[in-house]
Amino acid sequence: AHSYTKYNNWNDSWIASISSSNPNLISKQVIGNTYEGRPMTLLKLGKKSSSSKPAIFMDCGIHAREWISPAFCQWFVKEALSTYGSDAQMTSLLNQMDVYVLPVFNIDGYDYTHKGSRMWRKTRSRKSGSSCIGADPNRNFNAGWCTLGASSNPCSDTFCGYSPESEIEVKNVANFIRRNKAIIKAYITIHSYSQLLLFPYSYTYDLAQHHSELMQVAQGASAALRSLYGTRYTSGPGATTIYPAAGGSDDWAYDLGVKYSYTFELRDTGRYGFLLPESQIKPTCEETMLAVKYIAAYVRKNI
Ligand code: 0X9
Ligand code: ZN
Ligand code: ZN
């Protein structure tokens, strides 16, 4: 059975039940299928409105083994629905904006970490001529593609793919964001681990045009996060804060024109790493809510 304080494998039934629980605040749409044919269902949170609202896009589970990430997207959806009307910040957010949540980006890989190999990272696509499976979805976006911190070897964990958007999951998400770029004001992608709040660029050491504002918002979000349990995050551009790596979704969204583009690396700093115990799901999600809500509130007030 589904539990917000356990690691749940991807299943259609949580999505179906949550999206039918409050039709005034949540709806779902399929943006395409994964390589293995699973529907990629995107949830839309927000008060129904006759005119189109500005939006935030958030995805979880780009990397299969980072289990705390899908747990956070599920937590976010639950909290949004249960605190709308009582929490002033959430109420204003969902009144004035829509939040698109993709609970698991790399569903095939995520399923494989439950049934096959726990430390799998990539997609599960195959190509004749290679016995190695999958590409790194966060090296497959069209942003300095495969120039830096990515591998052209299909057997590598950071394989950039055979071409930009060769991975159908990447293409589906990129198509949705391109189609909706007029309304999407922020892009948030949830990874683990290292306790970092990253923003562009990672494909170059050049500073982003909006570097100081992006840094200021990241530091505000990190301070909000820390206020709950004292968890420390480091903020900065990807290239210098974690490592240079091209083809990431954050850089791609930013260059498309989505100014507020952030990558979270959630708990911890390495003691458990990807194997973060289930006992840390609740505190991790509660503190991360504060950071995401901080970014969302800033965006809402500055568009
Ligand atoms: O390497 C990554 O894709 C991310 N770290 S992880 O340990 N979750 O794999 C960092 C992504 C930072 N952004 C870009 N490289 N564009
Ligand atoms: Zn990751
Ligand atoms: Zn809560």
PDB file of C-alpha atoms and ligand atoms in Angstrom:
ATOM      1  CA  ALA A   1       0.000   0.000   0.000  1.00  0.00           C
ATOM      2  CA  HIS A   2       1.088   3.552  -0.650  1.00  0.00           C
ATOM      3  CA  SER A   3       2.661   5.491   2.229  1.00  0.00           C
ATOM      4  CA  TYR A   4       4.192   8.964   2.215  1.00  0.00           C
ATOM      5  CA  THR A   5       6.835   7.838   4.701  1.00  0.00           C
ATOM      6  CA  LYS A   6       7.959   4.838   2.668  1.00  0.00           C
ATOM      7  CA  TYR A   7       9.620   4.495  -0.700  1.00  0.00           C
ATOM      8  CA  ASN A   8       6.864   3.527  -3.112  1.00  0.00           C
ATOM      9  CA  ASN A   9       7.514   2.059  -6.523  1.00  0.00           C
ATOM     10  CA  TRP A  10       5.815   3.921  -9.366  1.00  0.00           C
ATOM     11  CA  ASN A  11       2.185   2.982  -9.682  1.00  0.00           C
ATOM     12  CA  ASP A  12      -0.766   4.325 -11.544  1.00  0.00           C
ATOM     13  CA  SER A  13      -3.101   3.929  -8.597  1.00  0.00           C
ATOM     14  CA  TRP A  14      -1.600   6.658  -6.382  1.00  0.00           C
ATOM     15  CA  ILE A  15      -1.790   9.076  -9.324  1.00  0.00           C
ATOM     16  CA  ALA A  16      -5.354   8.049 -10.122  1.00  0.00           C
ATOM     17  CA  SER A  17      -6.568   8.350  -6.536  1.00  0.00           C
ATOM     18  CA  ILE A  18      -4.800  11.625  -5.732  1.00  0.00           C
ATOM     19  CA  SER A  19      -5.951  13.288  -8.941  1.00  0.00           C
ATOM     20  CA  SER A  20      -9.568  12.310  -8.386  1.00  0.00           C
ATOM     21  CA  SER A  21      -9.479  13.327  -4.709  1.00  0.00           C
ATOM     22  CA  ASN A  22      -9.962  17.048  -5.321  1.00  0.00           C
ATOM     23  CA  PRO A  23     -10.989  17.923  -8.876  1.00  0.00           C
ATOM     24  CA  ASN A  24     -11.040  21.624  -8.007  1.00  0.00           C
ATOM     25  CA  LEU A  25      -7.310  21.664  -7.292  1.00  0.00           C
ATOM     26  CA  ILE A  26      -5.723  18.821  -9.227  1.00  0.00           C
ATOM     27  CA  SER A  27      -5.865  17.283 -12.670  1.00  0.00           C
ATOM     28  CA  LYS A  28      -3.670  14.920 -14.662  1.00  0.00           C
ATOM     29  CA  GLN A  29      -2.470  14.559 -18.217  1.00  0.00           C
ATOM     30  CA  VAL A  30      -0.214  12.083 -19.973  1.00  0.00           C
ATOM     31  CA  ILE A  31       2.714  13.762 -21.739  1.00  0.00           C
ATOM     32  CA  GLY A  32       3.889  10.613 -23.502  1.00  0.00           C
ATOM     33  CA  ASN A  33       5.090   7.116 -22.730  1.00  0.00           C
ATOM     34  CA  THR A  34       8.457   5.888 -21.476  1.00  0.00           C
ATOM     35  CA  TYR A  35      10.722   3.629 -23.521  1.00  0.00           C
ATOM     36  CA  GLU A  36       9.099   0.578 -21.935  1.00  0.00           C
ATOM     37  CA  GLY A  37       5.654   2.009 -22.544  1.00  0.00           C
ATOM     38  CA  ARG A  38       4.624   3.397 -19.167  1.00  0.00           C
ATOM     39  CA  PRO A  39       2.507   6.578 -19.296  1.00  0.00           C
ATOM     40  CA  MET A  40       4.255   9.692 -18.013  1.00  0.00           C
ATOM     41  CA  THR A  41       1.482  11.339 -16.043  1.00  0.00           C
ATOM     42  CA  LEU A  42       1.873  14.986 -15.169  1.00  0.00           C
ATOM     43  CA  LEU A  43      -0.148  16.434 -12.291  1.00  0.00           C
ATOM     44  CA  LYS A  44      -1.399  20.007 -12.423  1.00  0.00           C
ATOM     45  CA  LEU A  45      -2.056  21.693  -9.090  1.00  0.00           C
ATOM     46  CA  GLY A  46      -3.847  25.000  -8.883  1.00  0.00           C
ATOM     47  CA  LYS A  47      -7.206  26.613  -8.355  1.00  0.00           C
ATOM     48  CA  LYS A  48      -9.317  26.317 -11.492  1.00  0.00           C
ATOM     49  CA  SER A  49      -9.345  29.548 -13.433  1.00  0.00           C
ATOM     50  CA  SER A  50     -10.913  30.754 -16.645  1.00  0.00           C
ATOM     51  CA  SER A  51      -7.735  32.461 -17.827  1.00  0.00           C
ATOM     52  CA  SER A  52      -4.357  30.772 -18.154  1.00  0.00           C
ATOM     53  CA  LYS A  53      -2.115  31.199 -15.115  1.00  0.00           C
ATOM     54  CA  PRO A  54       1.647  31.444 -14.830  1.00  0.00           C
ATOM     55  CA  ALA A  55       3.132  28.110 -13.824  1.00  0.00           C
ATOM     56  CA  ILE A  56       5.978  26.281 -12.116  1.00  0.00           C
ATOM     57  CA  PHE A  57       7.219  22.957 -13.473  1.00  0.00           C
ATOM     58  CA  MET A  58       8.772  20.484 -11.026  1.00  0.00           C
ATOM     59  CA  ASP A  59      10.046  16.983 -11.729  1.00  0.00           C
ATOM     60  CA  CYS A  60      11.368  14.195  -9.544  1.00  0.00           C
ATOM     61  CA  GLY A  61      13.161  10.970 -10.296  1.00  0.00           C
ATOM     62  CA  ILE A  62      15.307  11.901 -13.298  1.00  0.00           C
ATOM     63  CA  HIS A  63      17.867   9.504 -11.810  1.00  0.00           C
ATOM     64  CA  ALA A  64      16.486   6.101 -10.906  1.00  0.00           C
ATOM     65  CA  ARG A  65      18.342   5.414  -7.666  1.00  0.00           C
ATOM     66  CA  GLU A  66      17.626   8.771  -5.992  1.00  0.00           C
ATOM     67  CA  TRP A  67      14.565   7.465  -4.163  1.00  0.00           C
ATOM     68  CA  ILE A  68      14.061  10.450  -1.874  1.00  0.00           C
ATOM     69  CA  SER A  69      13.254  12.517  -4.962  1.00  0.00           C
ATOM     70  CA  PRO A  70       9.979  10.817  -6.036  1.00  0.00           C
ATOM     71  CA  ALA A  71       9.112  10.656  -2.335  1.00  0.00           C
ATOM     72  CA  PHE A  72       9.371  14.451  -2.237  1.00  0.00           C
ATOM     73  CA  CYS A  73       7.113  15.032  -5.264  1.00  0.00           C
ATOM     74  CA  GLN A  74       4.454  12.823  -3.700  1.00  0.00           C
ATOM     75  CA  TRP A  75       4.836  14.689  -0.414  1.00  0.00           C
ATOM     76  CA  PHE A  76       4.540  18.026  -2.192  1.00  0.00           C
ATOM     77  CA  VAL A  77       1.276  17.017  -3.876  1.00  0.00           C
ATOM     78  CA  LYS A  78      -0.206  15.737  -0.621  1.00  0.00           C
ATOM     79  CA  GLU A  79       0.839  18.892   1.270  1.00  0.00           C
ATOM     80  CA  ALA A  80      -0.439  21.196  -1.445  1.00  0.00           C
ATOM     81  CA  LEU A  81      -3.873  19.586  -1.320  1.00  0.00           C
ATOM     82  CA  SER A  82      -4.021  19.343   2.479  1.00  0.00           C
ATOM     83  CA  THR A  83      -2.748  22.843   3.261  1.00  0.00           C
ATOM     84  CA  TYR A  84      -4.617  24.786   0.579  1.00  0.00           C
ATOM     85  CA  GLY A  85      -7.042  27.016   2.426  1.00  0.00           C
ATOM     86  CA  SER A  86      -5.143  26.930   5.738  1.00  0.00           C
ATOM     87  CA  ASP A  87      -1.548  27.780   4.780  1.00  0.00           C
ATOM     88  CA  ALA A  88      -1.488  31.330   3.422  1.00  0.00           C
ATOM     89  CA  GLN A  89       1.558  30.780   1.228  1.00  0.00           C
ATOM     90  CA  MET A  90       0.184  27.599  -0.383  1.00  0.00           C
ATOM     91  CA  THR A  91      -3.217  29.196  -0.851  1.00  0.00           C
ATOM     92  CA  SER A  92      -1.807  32.251  -2.641  1.00  0.00           C
ATOM     93  CA  LEU A  93       0.459  30.047  -4.728  1.00  0.00           C
ATOM     94  CA  LEU A  94      -2.335  27.813  -5.986  1.00  0.00           C
ATOM     95  CA  ASN A  95      -4.732  30.741  -6.424  1.00  0.00           C
ATOM     96  CA  GLN A  96      -2.320  32.681  -8.590  1.00  0.00           C
ATOM     97  CA  MET A  97      -0.226  29.980 -10.254  1.00  0.00           C
ATOM     98  CA  ASP A  98      -0.370  26.388 -11.419  1.00  0.00           C
ATOM     99  CA  VAL A  99       2.258  23.897 -10.321  1.00  0.00           C
ATOM    100  CA  TYR A 100       2.972  21.048 -12.716  1.00  0.00           C
ATOM    101  CA  VAL A 101       4.464  18.045 -10.945  1.00  0.00           C
ATOM    102  CA  LEU A 102       6.000  15.077 -12.735  1.00  0.00           C
ATOM    103  CA  PRO A 103       6.258  12.570  -9.850  1.00  0.00           C
ATOM    104  CA  VAL A 104       8.695  10.215 -11.611  1.00  0.00           C
ATOM    105  CA  PHE A 105      10.561  11.280 -14.750  1.00  0.00           C
ATOM    106  CA  ASN A 106      12.561   8.093 -15.355  1.00  0.00           C
ATOM    107  CA  ILE A 107       9.864   5.539 -14.542  1.00  0.00           C
ATOM    108  CA  ASP A 108      11.549   2.594 -16.289  1.00  0.00           C
ATOM    109  CA  GLY A 109      14.797   3.162 -14.416  1.00  0.00           C
ATOM    110  CA  TYR A 110      12.995   3.710 -11.118  1.00  0.00           C
ATOM    111  CA  ASP A 111      11.080   0.451 -11.531  1.00  0.00           C
ATOM    112  CA  TYR A 112      14.368  -1.303 -12.312  1.00  0.00           C
ATOM    113  CA  THR A 113      15.904  -0.077  -9.043  1.00  0.00           C
ATOM    114  CA  HIS A 114      13.054  -1.800  -7.216  1.00  0.00           C
ATOM    115  CA  LYS A 115      13.124  -5.055  -9.181  1.00  0.00           C
ATOM    116  CA  GLY A 116      16.598  -5.386 -10.690  1.00  0.00           C
ATOM    117  CA  SER A 117      19.497  -3.310  -9.484  1.00  0.00           C
ATOM    118  CA  ARG A 118      19.131  -0.748  -6.657  1.00  0.00           C
ATOM    119  CA  MET A 119      21.951   1.528  -7.891  1.00  0.00           C
ATOM    120  CA  TRP A 120      20.746   1.970 -11.493  1.00  0.00           C
ATOM    121  CA  ARG A 121      20.842   5.631 -12.618  1.00  0.00           C
ATOM    122  CA  LYS A 122      19.958   5.847 -16.315  1.00  0.00           C
ATOM    123  CA  THR A 123      16.968   5.175 -18.544  1.00  0.00           C
ATOM    124  CA  ARG A 124      16.379   1.636 -19.854  1.00  0.00           C
ATOM    125  CA  SER A 125      16.535   2.262 -23.610  1.00  0.00           C
ATOM    126  CA  ARG A 126      18.291  -0.184 -25.911  1.00  0.00           C
ATOM    127  CA  LYS A 127      19.984   0.226 -29.251  1.00  0.00           C
ATOM    128  CA  SER A 128      21.135  -2.536 -31.544  1.00  0.00           C
ATOM    129  CA  GLY A 129      24.895  -2.717 -31.703  1.00  0.00           C
ATOM    130  CA  SER A 130      25.417  -2.040 -28.013  1.00  0.00           C
ATOM    131  CA  SER A 131      24.842  -4.425 -25.155  1.00  0.00           C
ATOM    132  CA  CYS A 132      24.759  -1.528 -22.692  1.00  0.00           C
ATOM    133  CA  ILE A 133      21.408  -0.150 -21.649  1.00  0.00           C
ATOM    134  CA  GLY A 134      20.196   3.399 -21.076  1.00  0.00           C
ATOM    135  CA  ALA A 135      21.435   6.969 -21.167  1.00  0.00           C
ATOM    136  CA  ASP A 136      21.717   9.564 -18.410  1.00  0.00           C
ATOM    137  CA  PRO A 137      18.593  11.714 -18.819  1.00  0.00           C
ATOM    138  CA  ASN A 138      20.418  14.596 -17.157  1.00  0.00           C
ATOM    139  CA  ARG A 139      23.074  14.518 -19.878  1.00  0.00           C
ATOM    140  CA  ASN A 140      20.583  14.145 -22.733  1.00  0.00           C
ATOM    141  CA  PHE A 141      19.069  17.650 -22.845  1.00  0.00           C
ATOM    142  CA  ASN A 142      20.147  20.004 -25.604  1.00  0.00           C
ATOM    143  CA  ALA A 143      22.363  22.314 -23.546  1.00  0.00           C
ATOM    144  CA  GLY A 144      26.035  22.094 -24.517  1.00  0.00           C
ATOM    145  CA  TRP A 145      25.160  18.472 -25.177  1.00  0.00           C
ATOM    146  CA  CYS A 146      27.982  16.018 -24.426  1.00  0.00           C
ATOM    147  CA  THR A 147      30.707  18.656 -24.363  1.00  0.00           C
ATOM    148  CA  LEU A 148      31.659  18.441 -20.700  1.00  0.00           C
ATOM    149  CA  GLY A 149      31.221  16.023 -17.782  1.00  0.00           C
ATOM    150  CA  ALA A 150      29.350  13.504 -19.907  1.00  0.00           C
ATOM    151  CA  SER A 151      30.385  10.352 -21.690  1.00  0.00           C
ATOM    152  CA  SER A 152      29.832   9.180 -25.262  1.00  0.00           C
ATOM    153  CA  ASN A 153      30.379   5.593 -24.112  1.00  0.00           C
ATOM    154  CA  PRO A 154      26.970   3.833 -23.943  1.00  0.00           C
ATOM    155  CA  CYS A 155      28.218   1.750 -21.030  1.00  0.00           C
ATOM    156  CA  SER A 156      28.988   4.796 -18.865  1.00  0.00           C
ATOM    157  CA  ASP A 157      26.638   5.940 -16.119  1.00  0.00           C
ATOM    158  CA  THR A 158      26.847   9.455 -17.574  1.00  0.00           C
ATOM    159  CA  PHE A 159      26.265   8.430 -21.210  1.00  0.00           C
ATOM    160  CA  CYS A 160      24.805  11.475 -22.982  1.00  0.00           C
ATOM    161  CA  GLY A 161      22.765   9.380 -25.421  1.00  0.00           C
ATOM    162  CA  TYR A 162      23.093   9.051 -29.180  1.00  0.00           C
ATOM    163  CA  SER A 163      21.759  12.590 -29.792  1.00  0.00           C
ATOM    164  CA  PRO A 164      20.090  15.364 -27.752  1.00  0.00           C
ATOM    165  CA  GLU A 165      16.632  14.180 -26.640  1.00  0.00           C
ATOM    166  CA  SER A 166      17.328  10.660 -27.892  1.00  0.00           C
ATOM    167  CA  GLU A 167      15.675   9.457 -24.695  1.00  0.00           C
ATOM    168  CA  ILE A 168      11.907   9.512 -25.143  1.00  0.00           C
ATOM    169  CA  GLU A 169      11.379  10.619 -21.532  1.00  0.00           C
ATOM    170  CA  VAL A 170      13.590  13.679 -22.140  1.00  0.00           C
ATOM    171  CA  LYS A 171      11.817  14.432 -25.414  1.00  0.00           C
ATOM    172  CA  ASN A 172       8.387  14.208 -23.765  1.00  0.00           C
ATOM    173  CA  VAL A 173       9.338  16.626 -20.977  1.00  0.00           C
ATOM    174  CA  ALA A 174      11.180  19.003 -23.322  1.00  0.00           C
ATOM    175  CA  ASN A 175       8.188  19.062 -25.680  1.00  0.00           C
ATOM    176  CA  PHE A 176       5.816  19.887 -22.828  1.00  0.00           C
ATOM    177  CA  ILE A 177       8.016  22.705 -21.527  1.00  0.00           C
ATOM    178  CA  ARG A 178       8.588  24.099 -25.050  1.00  0.00           C
ATOM    179  CA  ARG A 179       4.839  24.056 -25.741  1.00  0.00           C
ATOM    180  CA  ASN A 180       4.157  25.866 -22.455  1.00  0.00           C
ATOM    181  CA  LYS A 181       7.174  28.130 -22.239  1.00  0.00           C
ATOM    182  CA  ALA A 182       5.034  31.266 -22.340  1.00  0.00           C
ATOM    183  CA  ILE A 183       3.530  30.366 -18.957  1.00  0.00           C
ATOM    184  CA  ILE A 184       6.332  28.417 -17.245  1.00  0.00           C
ATOM    185  CA  LYS A 185       8.184  30.842 -14.974  1.00  0.00           C
ATOM    186  CA  ALA A 186      10.221  28.397 -12.900  1.00  0.00           C
ATOM    187  CA  TYR A 187      11.737  24.941 -13.384  1.00  0.00           C
ATOM    188  CA  ILE A 188      12.619  22.865 -10.331  1.00  0.00           C
ATOM    189  CA  THR A 189      14.213  19.427 -10.539  1.00  0.00           C
ATOM    190  CA  ILE A 190      14.764  17.225  -7.502  1.00  0.00           C
ATOM    191  CA  HIS A 191      17.811  14.956  -7.158  1.00  0.00           C
ATOM    192  CA  SER A 192      19.903  13.520  -4.352  1.00  0.00           C
ATOM    193  CA  TYR A 193      22.275  13.584  -2.628  1.00  0.00           C
ATOM    194  CA  SER A 194      24.705  16.288  -1.304  1.00  0.00           C
ATOM    195  CA  GLN A 195      22.453  19.037   0.138  1.00  0.00           C
ATOM    196  CA  LEU A 196      22.965  21.541  -2.648  1.00  0.00           C
ATOM    197  CA  LEU A 197      20.775  24.084  -4.346  1.00  0.00           C
ATOM    198  CA  LEU A 198      22.178  24.515  -7.848  1.00  0.00           C
ATOM    199  CA  PHE A 199      21.332  26.831 -10.711  1.00  0.00           C
ATOM    200  CA  PRO A 200      22.847  27.445 -14.206  1.00  0.00           C
ATOM    201  CA  TYR A 201      25.307  26.940 -15.546  1.00  0.00           C
ATOM    202  CA  SER A 202      26.771  23.472 -15.449  1.00  0.00           C
ATOM    203  CA  TYR A 203      27.809  23.202 -19.101  1.00  0.00           C
ATOM    204  CA  THR A 204      30.068  26.241 -18.830  1.00  0.00           C
ATOM    205  CA  TYR A 205      31.913  28.153 -16.127  1.00  0.00           C
ATOM    206  CA  ASP A 206      30.356  31.374 -17.451  1.00  0.00           C
ATOM    207  CA  LEU A 207      27.971  32.983 -14.990  1.00  0.00           C
ATOM    208  CA  ALA A 208      24.293  33.074 -15.922  1.00  0.00           C
ATOM    209  CA  GLN A 209      22.869  36.444 -16.931  1.00  0.00           C
ATOM    210  CA  HIS A 210      20.717  36.434 -13.781  1.00  0.00           C
ATOM    211  CA  HIS A 211      23.428  34.978 -11.539  1.00  0.00           C
ATOM    212  CA  SER A 212      23.068  37.341  -8.588  1.00  0.00           C
ATOM    213  CA  GLU A 213      19.291  37.104  -8.411  1.00  0.00           C
ATOM    214  CA  LEU A 214      19.415  33.301  -8.753  1.00  0.00           C
ATOM    215  CA  MET A 215      22.007  33.170  -5.957  1.00  0.00           C
ATOM    216  CA  GLN A 216      19.973  35.459  -3.710  1.00  0.00           C
ATOM    217  CA  VAL A 217      16.828  33.357  -4.128  1.00  0.00           C
ATOM    218  CA  ALA A 218      18.820  30.147  -3.562  1.00  0.00           C
ATOM    219  CA  GLN A 219      20.271  31.510  -0.351  1.00  0.00           C
ATOM    220  CA  GLY A 220      16.845  32.581   0.873  1.00  0.00           C
ATOM    221  CA  ALA A 221      15.471  29.124   0.078  1.00  0.00           C
ATOM    222  CA  SER A 222      18.383  27.431   1.857  1.00  0.00           C
ATOM    223  CA  ALA A 223      17.854  29.592   4.936  1.00  0.00           C
ATOM    224  CA  ALA A 224      14.159  28.652   4.975  1.00  0.00           C
ATOM    225  CA  LEU A 225      15.101  24.978   4.695  1.00  0.00           C
ATOM    226  CA  ARG A 226      17.647  25.226   7.496  1.00  0.00           C
ATOM    227  CA  SER A 227      15.179  26.940   9.836  1.00  0.00           C
ATOM    228  CA  LEU A 228      13.327  23.658  10.486  1.00  0.00           C
ATOM    229  CA  TYR A 229      16.033  21.146  11.531  1.00  0.00           C
ATOM    230  CA  GLY A 230      19.311  22.973  10.926  1.00  0.00           C
ATOM    231  CA  THR A 231      20.124  21.108   7.692  1.00  0.00           C
ATOM    232  CA  ARG A 232      22.817  22.994   5.796  1.00  0.00           C
ATOM    233  CA  TYR A 233      22.703  23.493   2.049  1.00  0.00           C
ATOM    234  CA  THR A 234      25.278  25.054  -0.253  1.00  0.00           C
ATOM    235  CA  SER A 235      24.021  27.236  -3.113  1.00  0.00           C
ATOM    236  CA  GLY A 236      25.703  28.084  -6.400  1.00  0.00           C
ATOM    237  CA  PRO A 237      26.099  27.436 -10.105  1.00  0.00           C
ATOM    238  CA  GLY A 238      26.379  23.744 -10.945  1.00  0.00           C
ATOM    239  CA  ALA A 239      29.766  23.907 -12.669  1.00  0.00           C
ATOM    240  CA  THR A 240      31.613  25.192  -9.620  1.00  0.00           C
ATOM    241  CA  THR A 241      29.367  23.927  -6.814  1.00  0.00           C
ATOM    242  CA  ILE A 242      29.163  20.238  -7.821  1.00  0.00           C
ATOM    243  CA  TYR A 243      30.980  19.656 -11.136  1.00  0.00           C
ATOM    244  CA  PRO A 244      30.804  20.741 -14.768  1.00  0.00           C
ATOM    245  CA  ALA A 245      28.320  18.549 -16.640  1.00  0.00           C
ATOM    246  CA  ALA A 246      26.538  19.379 -19.888  1.00  0.00           C
ATOM    247  CA  GLY A 247      23.123  18.268 -21.108  1.00  0.00           C
ATOM    248  CA  GLY A 248      21.224  18.934 -17.887  1.00  0.00           C
ATOM    249  CA  SER A 249      17.572  19.878 -17.673  1.00  0.00           C
ATOM    250  CA  ASP A 250      18.242  22.985 -15.560  1.00  0.00           C
ATOM    251  CA  ASP A 251      20.596  24.591 -18.090  1.00  0.00           C
ATOM    252  CA  TRP A 252      18.299  23.646 -20.958  1.00  0.00           C
ATOM    253  CA  ALA A 253      15.217  25.182 -19.299  1.00  0.00           C
ATOM    254  CA  TYR A 254      17.164  28.330 -18.426  1.00  0.00           C
ATOM    255  CA  ASP A 255      18.432  28.819 -21.980  1.00  0.00           C
ATOM    256  CA  LEU A 256      14.872  28.296 -23.228  1.00  0.00           C
ATOM    257  CA  GLY A 257      13.909  31.336 -21.142  1.00  0.00           C
ATOM    258  CA  VAL A 258      12.764  29.857 -17.830  1.00  0.00           C
ATOM    259  CA  LYS A 259      14.709  32.225 -15.599  1.00  0.00           C
ATOM    260  CA  TYR A 260      14.175  30.567 -12.214  1.00  0.00           C
ATOM    261  CA  SER A 261      15.777  27.189 -12.872  1.00  0.00           C
ATOM    262  CA  TYR A 262      16.958  25.145  -9.890  1.00  0.00           C
ATOM    263  CA  THR A 263      18.336  21.695  -9.150  1.00  0.00           C
ATOM    264  CA  PHE A 264      17.973  20.410  -5.591  1.00  0.00           C
ATOM    265  CA  GLU A 265      20.319  17.750  -4.294  1.00  0.00           C
ATOM    266  CA  LEU A 266      18.496  16.547  -1.182  1.00  0.00           C
ATOM    267  CA  ARG A 267      19.858  14.754   1.914  1.00  0.00           C
ATOM    268  CA  ASP A 268      22.253  13.543   2.972  1.00  0.00           C
ATOM    269  CA  THR A 269      25.950  14.426   2.518  1.00  0.00           C
ATOM    270  CA  GLY A 270      27.088  10.829   2.096  1.00  0.00           C
ATOM    271  CA  ARG A 271      26.552   8.790   5.229  1.00  0.00           C
ATOM    272  CA  TYR A 272      23.673   6.928   3.566  1.00  0.00           C
ATOM    273  CA  GLY A 273      23.800   8.633   0.174  1.00  0.00           C
ATOM    274  CA  PHE A 274      21.210   7.194  -2.207  1.00  0.00           C
ATOM    275  CA  LEU A 275      20.173   4.705   0.512  1.00  0.00           C
ATOM    276  CA  LEU A 276      18.650   7.376   2.745  1.00  0.00           C
ATOM    277  CA  PRO A 277      16.618   5.556   5.449  1.00  0.00           C
ATOM    278  CA  GLU A 278      12.846   5.824   5.320  1.00  0.00           C
ATOM    279  CA  SER A 279      12.934   7.474   8.750  1.00  0.00           C
ATOM    280  CA  GLN A 280      14.409  10.541   7.015  1.00  0.00           C
ATOM    281  CA  ILE A 281      11.664  10.876   4.395  1.00  0.00           C
ATOM    282  CA  LYS A 282       9.394  13.011   6.586  1.00  0.00           C
ATOM    283  CA  PRO A 283      12.015  15.471   7.884  1.00  0.00           C
ATOM    284  CA  THR A 284      13.650  15.738   4.466  1.00  0.00           C
ATOM    285  CA  CYS A 285      10.354  16.441   2.757  1.00  0.00           C
ATOM    286  CA  GLU A 286       9.157  18.892   5.414  1.00  0.00           C
ATOM    287  CA  GLU A 287      12.321  20.999   5.219  1.00  0.00           C
ATOM    288  CA  THR A 288      12.421  20.849   1.420  1.00  0.00           C
ATOM    289  CA  MET A 289       8.808  22.082   1.289  1.00  0.00           C
ATOM    290  CA  LEU A 290       9.997  25.305   2.920  1.00  0.00           C
ATOM    291  CA  ALA A 291      12.647  25.861   0.261  1.00  0.00           C
ATOM    292  CA  VAL A 292      10.346  25.080  -2.660  1.00  0.00           C
ATOM    293  CA  LYS A 293       7.627  27.286  -1.210  1.00  0.00           C
ATOM    294  CA  TYR A 294      10.185  30.083  -0.751  1.00  0.00           C
ATOM    295  CA  ILE A 295      11.183  29.901  -4.423  1.00  0.00           C
ATOM    296  CA  ALA A 296       7.547  29.690  -5.499  1.00  0.00           C
ATOM    297  CA  ALA A 297       6.584  32.720  -3.400  1.00  0.00           C
ATOM    298  CA  TYR A 298       9.483  34.721  -4.806  1.00  0.00           C
ATOM    299  CA  VAL A 299       8.525  33.827  -8.371  1.00  0.00           C
ATOM    300  CA  ARG A 300       4.861  34.615  -7.726  1.00  0.00           C
ATOM    301  CA  LYS A 301       5.770  38.082  -6.441  1.00  0.00           C
ATOM    302  CA  ASN A 302       8.258  38.808  -9.205  1.00  0.00           C
ATOM    303  CA  ILE A 303       6.466  37.955 -12.432  1.00  0.00           C
TER     304      ILE A 303
HETATM  305  O1  0X9 B   1      25.071  14.949 -12.172  1.00  0.00           O
HETATM  306  C1  0X9 B   1      23.875  15.298 -12.119  1.00  0.00           C
HETATM  307  O2  0X9 B   1      23.104  15.135 -13.055  1.00  0.00           O
HETATM  308  C2  0X9 B   1      23.333  15.932 -10.836  1.00  0.00           C
HETATM  309  N1  0X9 B   1      23.911  15.287  -9.680  1.00  0.00           N
HETATM  310  S1  0X9 B   1      23.445  13.747  -9.325  1.00  0.00           S
HETATM  311  O3  0X9 B   1      24.266  13.265  -8.225  1.00  0.00           O
HETATM  312  N2  0X9 B   1      21.943  13.777  -8.784  1.00  0.00           N
HETATM  313  O4  0X9 B   1      23.527  12.931 -10.497  1.00  0.00           O
HETATM  314  C3  0X9 B   1      23.686  17.399 -10.828  1.00  0.00           C
HETATM  315  C4  0X9 B   1      23.045  18.178 -11.937  1.00  0.00           C
HETATM  316  C5  0X9 B   1      23.441  19.632 -11.966  1.00  0.00           C
HETATM  317  N3  0X9 B   1      23.033  20.273 -13.189  1.00  0.00           N
HETATM  318  C6  0X9 B   1      23.626  19.998 -14.394  1.00  0.00           C
HETATM  319  N4  0X9 B   1      24.680  19.255 -14.508  1.00  0.00           N
HETATM  320  N5  0X9 B   1      23.095  20.590 -15.455  1.00  0.00           N
HETATM  321 ZN    ZN B   2      20.455  12.937  -9.878  1.00  0.00          ZN
HETATM  322 ZN    ZN B   3       3.620  18.943   6.553  1.00  0.00          ZN
END
